[in-house]
CSV table of C-alpha atoms in Angstrom, one decimal:
chain,number,residue,atom,x,y,z
A,1,UNK,CA,-10.4,-16.6,6.3
A,2,UNK,CA,-8.5,-15.2,3.6
A,3,UNK,CA,-9.0,-17.4,0.2
A,4,UNK,CA,-6.6,-15.0,-1.4
A,5,UNK,CA,-4.1,-12.2,-1.5
A,6,UNK,CA,-4.6,-9.1,-4.4
A,7,UNK,CA,-1.1,-7.5,-5.2
A,8,UNK,CA,-1.9,-3.8,-5.9
A,9,UNK,CA,0.2,-2.6,-9.1
A,10,UNK,CA,0.2,0.8,-10.5
A,11,UNK,CA,3.2,1.7,-11.4
A,12,UNK,CA,5.6,2.2,-14.5
A,13,UNK,CA,8.8,0.5,-14.9
A,14,UNK,CA,10.8,-2.6,-15.7
A,15,UNK,CA,12.5,-2.7,-12.1
A,16,UNK,CA,9.3,-2.1,-10.2
A,17,UNK,CA,7.6,-5.2,-12.4
A,18,UNK,CA,10.4,-7.3,-11.9
A,19,UNK,CA,10.6,-6.8,-8.5
A,20,UNK,CA,6.5,-7.0,-8.0
A,21,UNK,CA,6.7,-10.4,-10.1
A,22,UNK,CA,9.3,-11.9,-7.8
A,23,UNK,CA,7.3,-10.8,-4.8
A,24,UNK,CA,4.3,-12.1,-6.1
A,25,UNK,CA,6.7,-15.9,-6.9
A,26,UNK,CA,8.1,-15.5,-3.8
A,27,UNK,CA,4.3,-15.8,-1.6
A,28,UNK,CA,3.5,-19.0,-3.6
A,29,UNK,CA,4.9,-21.0,-1.3
A,30,UNK,CA,4.3,-18.8,2.3
A,31,UNK,CA,0.7,-19.3,1.9
A,32,UNK,CA,-1.8,-22.3,2.5
A,33,UNK,CA,-2.2,-24.5,-0.3
A,34,UNK,CA,-5.3,-23.3,-2.6
A,35,UNK,CA,-5.0,-20.0,-1.3
A,36,UNK,CA,-4.8,-17.8,-4.9
A,37,UNK,CA,-2.5,-14.8,-5.8
A,38,UNK,CA,-4.0,-11.9,-7.9
A,39,UNK,CA,-1.8,-9.7,-9.6
A,40,UNK,CA,-3.7,-6.6,-9.9
A,41,UNK,CA,-2.9,-3.9,-12.9
A,42,UNK,CA,-4.2,-0.5,-13.2
A,43,UNK,CA,-2.5,2.7,-14.7
A,44,UNK,CA,1.0,2.7,-16.6
A,45,UNK,CA,1.3,-0.6,-15.0
A,46,UNK,CA,-0.8,-2.3,-17.5
A,47,UNK,CA,2.4,-2.0,-19.5
A,48,UNK,CA,3.4,-5.4,-18.2
A,49,UNK,CA,0.5,-7.5,-19.6
A,50,UNK,CA,1.8,-6.4,-23.6
A,51,UNK,CA,3.3,-9.2,-24.9
A,52,UNK,CA,7.5,-8.6,-25.5
A,53,UNK,CA,8.2,-6.4,-22.7
A,54,UNK,CA,11.7,-6.8,-20.8
A,55,UNK,CA,9.9,-8.6,-17.8
A,56,UNK,CA,8.5,-11.6,-20.5
A,57,UNK,CA,10.2,-14.4,-19.0
A,58,UNK,CA,9.4,-13.1,-15.3
A,59,UNK,CA,5.8,-12.7,-15.8
A,60,UNK,CA,5.3,-16.1,-17.6
A,61,UNK,CA,7.3,-18.4,-14.6
A,62,UNK,CA,5.5,-15.9,-12.5
A,63,UNK,CA,1.9,-17.1,-14.6
A,64,UNK,CA,3.0,-20.6,-15.2
A,65,UNK,CA,3.9,-21.1,-10.7
A,66,UNK,CA,0.1,-19.9,-10.6
A,67,UNK,CA,0.0,-16.3,-10.1
A,68,UNK,CA,-3.5,-14.6,-11.6
A,69,UNK,CA,-2.6,-11.6,-14.1
A,70,UNK,CA,-5.6,-8.8,-13.8
A,71,UNK,CA,-6.1,-5.6,-16.0
A,72,UNK,CA,-8.4,-2.5,-15.4
A,73,UNK,CA,-10.4,-2.4,-18.3
A,74,UNK,CA,-10.4,1.5,-17.8
A,75,UNK,CA,-6.6,1.7,-18.0
A,76,UNK,CA,-7.0,-0.7,-21.2
A,77,UNK,CA,-9.5,1.7,-22.2
A,78,UNK,CA,-8.3,4.8,-22.0
A,79,UNK,CA,-4.8,3.4,-23.4
A,80,UNK,CA,-6.4,2.0,-26.5
A,81,UNK,CA,-5.9,-1.2,-25.9
A,82,UNK,CA,-8.2,-4.6,-26.6
A,83,UNK,CA,-7.8,-8.3,-25.3
A,84,UNK,CA,-6.0,-9.0,-28.1
A,85,UNK,CA,-2.9,-6.6,-27.0
A,86,UNK,CA,-2.3,-8.5,-24.2
A,87,UNK,CA,-0.4,-11.7,-22.9
A,88,UNK,CA,-2.8,-14.6,-23.1
A,89,UNK,CA,-4.1,-15.7,-19.9
A,90,UNK,CA,-4.2,-12.3,-18.7
A,91,UNK,CA,-8.0,-11.3,-17.4
A,92,UNK,CA,-9.3,-8.3,-17.8
A,93,UNK,CA,-11.5,-7.0,-14.8
A,94,UNK,CA,-14.0,-3.8,-15.5
A,95,UNK,CA,-11.8,-2.0,-12.7
A,96,UNK,CA,-8.8,-2.4,-11.0
A,97,UNK,CA,-9.3,-0.3,-7.8
A,98,UNK,CA,-13.0,-1.9,-7.9
A,99,UNK,CA,-11.3,-5.4,-8.0
A,100,UNK,CA,-9.0,-4.8,-5.1
A,101,UNK,CA,-11.7,-3.8,-3.0
A,102,UNK,CA,-13.9,-6.2,-4.0
A,103,UNK,CA,-11.8,-9.5,-3.0
A,104,UNK,CA,-10.8,-7.3,-0.1
A,105,UNK,CA,-14.9,-7.2,1.0
A,106,UNK,CA,-14.5,-11.1,0.1
A,107,UNK,CA,-12.0,-11.5,3.3
A,108,UNK,CA,-9.0,-11.6,1.0
A,109,UNK,CA,-5.2,-10.1,1.9
A,110,UNK,CA,-3.8,-7.0,0.4
A,111,UNK,CA,-0.1,-6.1,-0.6
A,112,UNK,CA,0.9,-3.4,-2.5
A,113,UNK,CA,5.0,-3.6,-2.7
B,1,UNK,CA,-11.1,-7.4,16.3
B,2,UNK,CA,-7.3,-6.7,15.0
B,3,UNK,CA,-4.7,-7.5,17.3
B,4,UNK,CA,-2.2,-5.7,15.8
B,5,UNK,CA,-0.9,-3.2,12.6
B,6,UNK,CA,1.7,-4.5,9.9
B,7,UNK,CA,3.6,-1.9,8.5
B,8,UNK,CA,5.2,-2.8,4.9
B,9,UNK,CA,8.4,-1.0,4.0
B,10,UNK,CA,10.2,-2.3,0.7
B,11,UNK,CA,11.6,0.6,-0.4
B,12,UNK,CA,15.1,1.9,0.0
B,13,UNK,CA,16.5,5.5,1.4
B,14,UNK,CA,17.0,7.3,4.3
B,15,UNK,CA,14.3,10.0,3.7
B,16,UNK,CA,11.8,7.2,3.4
B,17,UNK,CA,13.0,4.6,6.1
B,18,UNK,CA,12.7,8.1,8.7
B,19,UNK,CA,9.7,8.8,7.5
B,20,UNK,CA,7.9,5.1,7.9
B,21,UNK,CA,10.1,5.4,11.4
B,22,UNK,CA,8.0,8.3,12.4
B,23,UNK,CA,4.1,7.0,11.3
B,24,UNK,CA,5.0,4.1,13.4
B,25,UNK,CA,5.8,5.7,16.4
B,26,UNK,CA,3.2,8.3,15.6
B,27,UNK,CA,1.0,5.1,15.3
B,28,UNK,CA,1.3,3.9,18.6
B,29,UNK,CA,-0.9,6.4,20.7
B,30,UNK,CA,-3.2,5.9,18.3
B,31,UNK,CA,-4.0,1.8,18.4
B,32,UNK,CA,-5.8,0.4,21.5
B,33,UNK,CA,-3.4,-0.5,23.9
B,34,UNK,CA,-1.9,-3.5,23.4
B,35,UNK,CA,-2.0,-3.5,19.6
B,36,UNK,CA,1.4,-4.4,18.5
B,37,UNK,CA,2.9,-3.1,15.7
B,38,UNK,CA,5.0,-4.7,13.7
B,39,UNK,CA,7.7,-3.0,10.7
B,40,UNK,CA,8.1,-5.3,8.5
B,41,UNK,CA,11.0,-4.7,6.0
B,42,UNK,CA,12.0,-7.2,2.9
B,43,UNK,CA,13.9,-6.3,0.0
B,44,UNK,CA,16.0,-3.2,0.2
B,45,UNK,CA,14.8,-2.2,3.3
B,46,UNK,CA,15.8,-4.6,5.3
B,47,UNK,CA,19.3,-2.3,5.4
B,48,UNK,CA,17.4,-0.2,7.7
B,49,UNK,CA,17.7,-3.0,10.2
B,50,UNK,CA,21.6,-2.8,10.5
B,51,UNK,CA,23.4,-1.6,12.4
B,52,UNK,CA,25.4,2.1,11.9
B,53,UNK,CA,22.6,3.9,9.5
B,54,UNK,CA,21.7,7.3,9.9
B,55,UNK,CA,18.5,6.3,10.8
B,56,UNK,CA,19.8,4.2,13.8
B,57,UNK,CA,18.6,6.3,16.5
B,58,UNK,CA,15.0,7.0,14.7
B,59,UNK,CA,15.1,3.3,14.7
B,60,UNK,CA,16.2,2.8,18.6
B,61,UNK,CA,13.8,5.7,19.2
B,62,UNK,CA,10.5,3.4,17.9
B,63,UNK,CA,11.7,-0.1,19.2
B,64,UNK,CA,11.8,1.6,22.4
B,65,UNK,CA,8.2,2.9,22.5
B,66,UNK,CA,7.2,-0.8,21.2
B,67,UNK,CA,7.6,-1.1,17.3
B,68,UNK,CA,8.8,-4.8,16.2
B,69,UNK,CA,10.4,-4.8,13.4
B,70,UNK,CA,10.5,-7.9,11.2
B,71,UNK,CA,13.3,-8.6,8.6
B,72,UNK,CA,12.9,-11.1,5.5
B,73,UNK,CA,15.3,-13.9,5.6
B,74,UNK,CA,14.6,-14.5,1.7
B,75,UNK,CA,15.7,-10.8,1.3
B,76,UNK,CA,18.8,-11.6,3.9
B,77,UNK,CA,19.6,-14.6,2.3
B,78,UNK,CA,20.1,-13.1,-1.5
B,79,UNK,CA,21.9,-10.0,0.0
B,80,UNK,CA,24.4,-12.2,2.1
B,81,UNK,CA,23.4,-11.3,5.7
B,82,UNK,CA,22.8,-12.9,8.6
B,83,UNK,CA,21.4,-12.3,12.5
B,84,UNK,CA,24.9,-11.2,13.1
B,85,UNK,CA,24.7,-8.6,10.8
B,86,UNK,CA,21.3,-6.8,12.0
B,87,UNK,CA,20.3,-4.7,15.0
B,88,UNK,CA,19.6,-6.5,18.5
B,89,UNK,CA,16.1,-7.1,18.2
B,90,UNK,CA,15.5,-7.3,15.1
B,91,UNK,CA,13.3,-10.4,13.9
B,92,UNK,CA,14.0,-12.4,11.4
B,93,UNK,CA,10.6,-14.0,9.6
B,94,UNK,CA,11.2,-16.7,6.7
B,95,UNK,CA,9.2,-14.6,4.5
B,96,UNK,CA,8.3,-10.4,4.3
B,97,UNK,CA,5.6,-10.8,1.9
B,98,UNK,CA,4.4,-14.2,3.8
B,99,UNK,CA,4.3,-12.7,7.1
B,100,UNK,CA,2.4,-9.3,6.0
B,101,UNK,CA,0.1,-11.7,4.3
B,102,UNK,CA,-0.3,-14.0,7.6
B,103,UNK,CA,-0.9,-11.1,9.8
B,104,UNK,CA,-4.4,-9.7,8.0
B,105,UNK,CA,-5.6,-13.5,8.1
B,106,UNK,CA,-5.2,-13.0,11.5
B,107,UNK,CA,-7.1,-9.9,11.6
B,108,UNK,CA,-4.4,-7.6,11.7
B,109,UNK,CA,-4.4,-4.2,9.7
B,110,UNK,CA,-2.1,-3.1,7.3
B,111,UNK,CA,-0.5,0.3,6.3
B,112,UNK,CA,1.8,1.2,3.8
B,113,UNK,CA,3.1,4.3,4.1
C,1,UNK,CA,-19.2,-6.4,5.5
C,2,UNK,CA,-17.0,-3.4,4.2
C,3,UNK,CA,-19.0,-0.2,4.8
C,4,UNK,CA,-16.4,1.9,3.5
C,5,UNK,CA,-12.4,2.1,1.7
C,6,UNK,CA,-9.9,4.3,2.5
C,7,UNK,CA,-7.5,5.4,0.3
C,8,UNK,CA,-3.9,6.3,1.7
C,9,UNK,CA,-2.1,9.4,0.3
C,10,UNK,CA,1.3,10.4,1.8
C,11,UNK,CA,3.4,11.7,-0.9
C,12,UNK,CA,3.6,14.9,-3.1
C,13,UNK,CA,3.3,15.7,-6.0
C,14,UNK,CA,0.7,16.9,-8.9
C,15,UNK,CA,0.8,14.0,-11.3
C,16,UNK,CA,0.5,11.9,-8.2
C,17,UNK,CA,-2.2,13.6,-6.9
C,18,UNK,CA,-4.2,13.8,-9.6
C,19,UNK,CA,-3.7,10.0,-10.2
C,20,UNK,CA,-5.1,9.2,-7.0
C,21,UNK,CA,-8.2,11.8,-7.4
C,22,UNK,CA,-9.0,9.7,-10.7
C,23,UNK,CA,-8.8,6.7,-8.8
C,24,UNK,CA,-10.9,7.9,-6.1
C,25,UNK,CA,-13.4,9.0,-8.7
C,26,UNK,CA,-13.1,5.6,-10.7
C,27,UNK,CA,-14.1,3.6,-7.6
C,28,UNK,CA,-17.4,5.6,-6.4
C,29,UNK,CA,-19.1,3.5,-9.5
C,30,UNK,CA,-17.5,0.2,-8.5
C,31,UNK,CA,-18.7,0.5,-4.4
C,32,UNK,CA,-22.2,-0.9,-3.3
C,33,UNK,CA,-24.3,2.0,-2.8
C,34,UNK,CA,-24.1,3.7,0.5
C,35,UNK,CA,-20.1,2.8,0.8
C,36,UNK,CA,-17.9,5.5,1.9
C,37,UNK,CA,-14.7,6.6,0.1
C,38,UNK,CA,-12.1,8.5,2.1
C,39,UNK,CA,-8.9,10.1,0.9
C,40,UNK,CA,-7.1,10.2,4.1
C,41,UNK,CA,-4.1,12.2,3.8
C,42,UNK,CA,-0.8,13.1,5.7
C,43,UNK,CA,3.1,14.4,5.3
C,44,UNK,CA,3.5,16.1,2.1
C,45,UNK,CA,0.4,15.1,0.7
C,46,UNK,CA,-1.8,17.3,2.5
C,47,UNK,CA,-0.3,20.1,0.5
C,48,UNK,CA,-3.6,18.4,-1.8
C,49,UNK,CA,-6.3,19.7,0.4
C,50,UNK,CA,-4.5,23.5,0.4
C,51,UNK,CA,-6.9,25.9,-1.8
C,52,UNK,CA,-5.5,27.3,-4.9
C,53,UNK,CA,-3.8,23.9,-6.1
C,54,UNK,CA,-3.1,23.1,-9.8
C,55,UNK,CA,-5.5,19.7,-8.5
C,56,UNK,CA,-8.4,22.1,-7.2
C,57,UNK,CA,-10.6,21.2,-9.8
C,58,UNK,CA,-10.2,17.3,-9.8
C,59,UNK,CA,-10.2,17.0,-5.8
C,60,UNK,CA,-13.5,19.8,-6.2
C,61,UNK,CA,-15.1,17.2,-8.9
C,62,UNK,CA,-14.1,14.1,-6.6
C,63,UNK,CA,-15.8,15.7,-3.6
C,64,UNK,CA,-18.6,16.4,-5.3
C,65,UNK,CA,-18.9,13.1,-6.5
C,66,UNK,CA,-19.0,11.5,-3.0
C,67,UNK,CA,-15.1,11.0,-1.8
C,68,UNK,CA,-14.5,12.6,1.4
C,69,UNK,CA,-11.2,14.3,2.2
C,70,UNK,CA,-9.4,13.5,5.4
C,71,UNK,CA,-6.0,15.4,6.9
C,72,UNK,CA,-4.0,14.5,9.5
C,73,UNK,CA,-3.3,17.0,12.0
C,74,UNK,CA,0.2,15.9,12.9
C,75,UNK,CA,0.7,16.7,9.8
C,76,UNK,CA,-1.1,20.0,9.7
C,77,UNK,CA,0.0,20.9,13.2
C,78,UNK,CA,4.0,20.1,12.1
C,79,UNK,CA,3.7,21.8,8.6
C,80,UNK,CA,1.8,25.2,11.1
C,81,UNK,CA,-1.5,24.7,8.9
C,82,UNK,CA,-5.1,25.3,10.5
C,83,UNK,CA,-8.4,24.1,9.5
C,84,UNK,CA,-8.4,28.1,7.9
C,85,UNK,CA,-5.6,26.9,5.4
C,86,UNK,CA,-7.7,24.2,4.1
C,87,UNK,CA,-10.4,23.9,1.4
C,88,UNK,CA,-13.9,23.7,2.5
C,89,UNK,CA,-15.2,20.1,3.5
C,90,UNK,CA,-12.1,18.8,4.4
C,91,UNK,CA,-11.9,16.9,7.5
C,92,UNK,CA,-9.3,16.5,10.1
C,93,UNK,CA,-8.6,13.7,11.7
C,94,UNK,CA,-6.1,13.5,14.6
C,95,UNK,CA,-3.6,10.9,13.2
C,96,UNK,CA,-3.4,10.1,9.3
C,97,UNK,CA,-2.2,6.8,10.4
C,98,UNK,CA,-4.1,6.0,13.2
C,99,UNK,CA,-7.6,7.3,11.1
C,100,UNK,CA,-6.3,3.9,8.5
C,101,UNK,CA,-6.4,1.6,11.3
C,102,UNK,CA,-9.4,2.9,12.7
C,103,UNK,CA,-11.5,2.1,9.9
C,104,UNK,CA,-10.0,-1.0,8.9
C,105,UNK,CA,-10.9,-2.6,12.2
C,106,UNK,CA,-14.1,-1.4,11.3
C,107,UNK,CA,-14.1,-3.4,8.4
C,108,UNK,CA,-13.1,-0.8,5.2
C,109,UNK,CA,-10.6,-1.5,2.7
C,110,UNK,CA,-8.2,-0.3,2.2
C,111,UNK,CA,-6.1,0.9,-1.0
C,112,UNK,CA,-2.5,2.2,-1.5
C,113,UNK,CA,-2.4,3.5,-4.8
């Protein structure tokens, strides 16, 4: 049994971020009710979680629909960012790659668009 | 037990498509007999499934060897394509990302070259 | 139960290789003791396993910390390389993609940074 899906995003770029947000949004109606969908960002991809980005509307739409946004604390630290620099509802995790592995150990599916 | 392998392709580009088709072909002798190998395309990657592309021979070779080609219907719709626009034997799935998750829930392995 | 993690690397490029080595190194303290972390290279990525590359120090650091480096023999053959052309401790596997699938069948987690 899979209880959720982690979507791995570690790339920069508005087009990439927009495409992955659309993937996450489109996935929601395809999974059984109650299945969690987490977008896990690390490295340059955590820029997606900062307010005022061109993808802000697409991110808000995905989150309102049920996508959860996770942000790597290691990446935040190395980029000098704190939680105050992120959009509300973004959830830091101690390590992006560690979180992706932990979720798979729990039986979650993995996507890397 | 894994009954199959899904190979995730969502990128455009002849070189990329050629490399992934080679990966799929090379994988076949490495998995136990009866293991399904599905190449799941969505977004710009569904161009691979259109006839007359420069990768047509490589695709035909992979499919003849046993690789199954799946094409995202959401992507087809947004690009104005129907099954008639695809090579014979291409199999549409309602959602590329949904299919990748469903297969993992069935125990299949996942590759994203 | 996951006994290990495979990290899939098939891209060329010093920056990419450096980032993935850092991902592998950062993953080690995040997984339970005894969890194997294998960096599986194929295609142009096997250049990472050749001596004298700009990433040699980062590779040595990751391997000293416990990351295991696997190199696809199919890719070695097509590039005219033998084990003598690789850094000591690099471990050839018959097929990179085959190895990634086999490890997932054993319950390992998969990352494709």
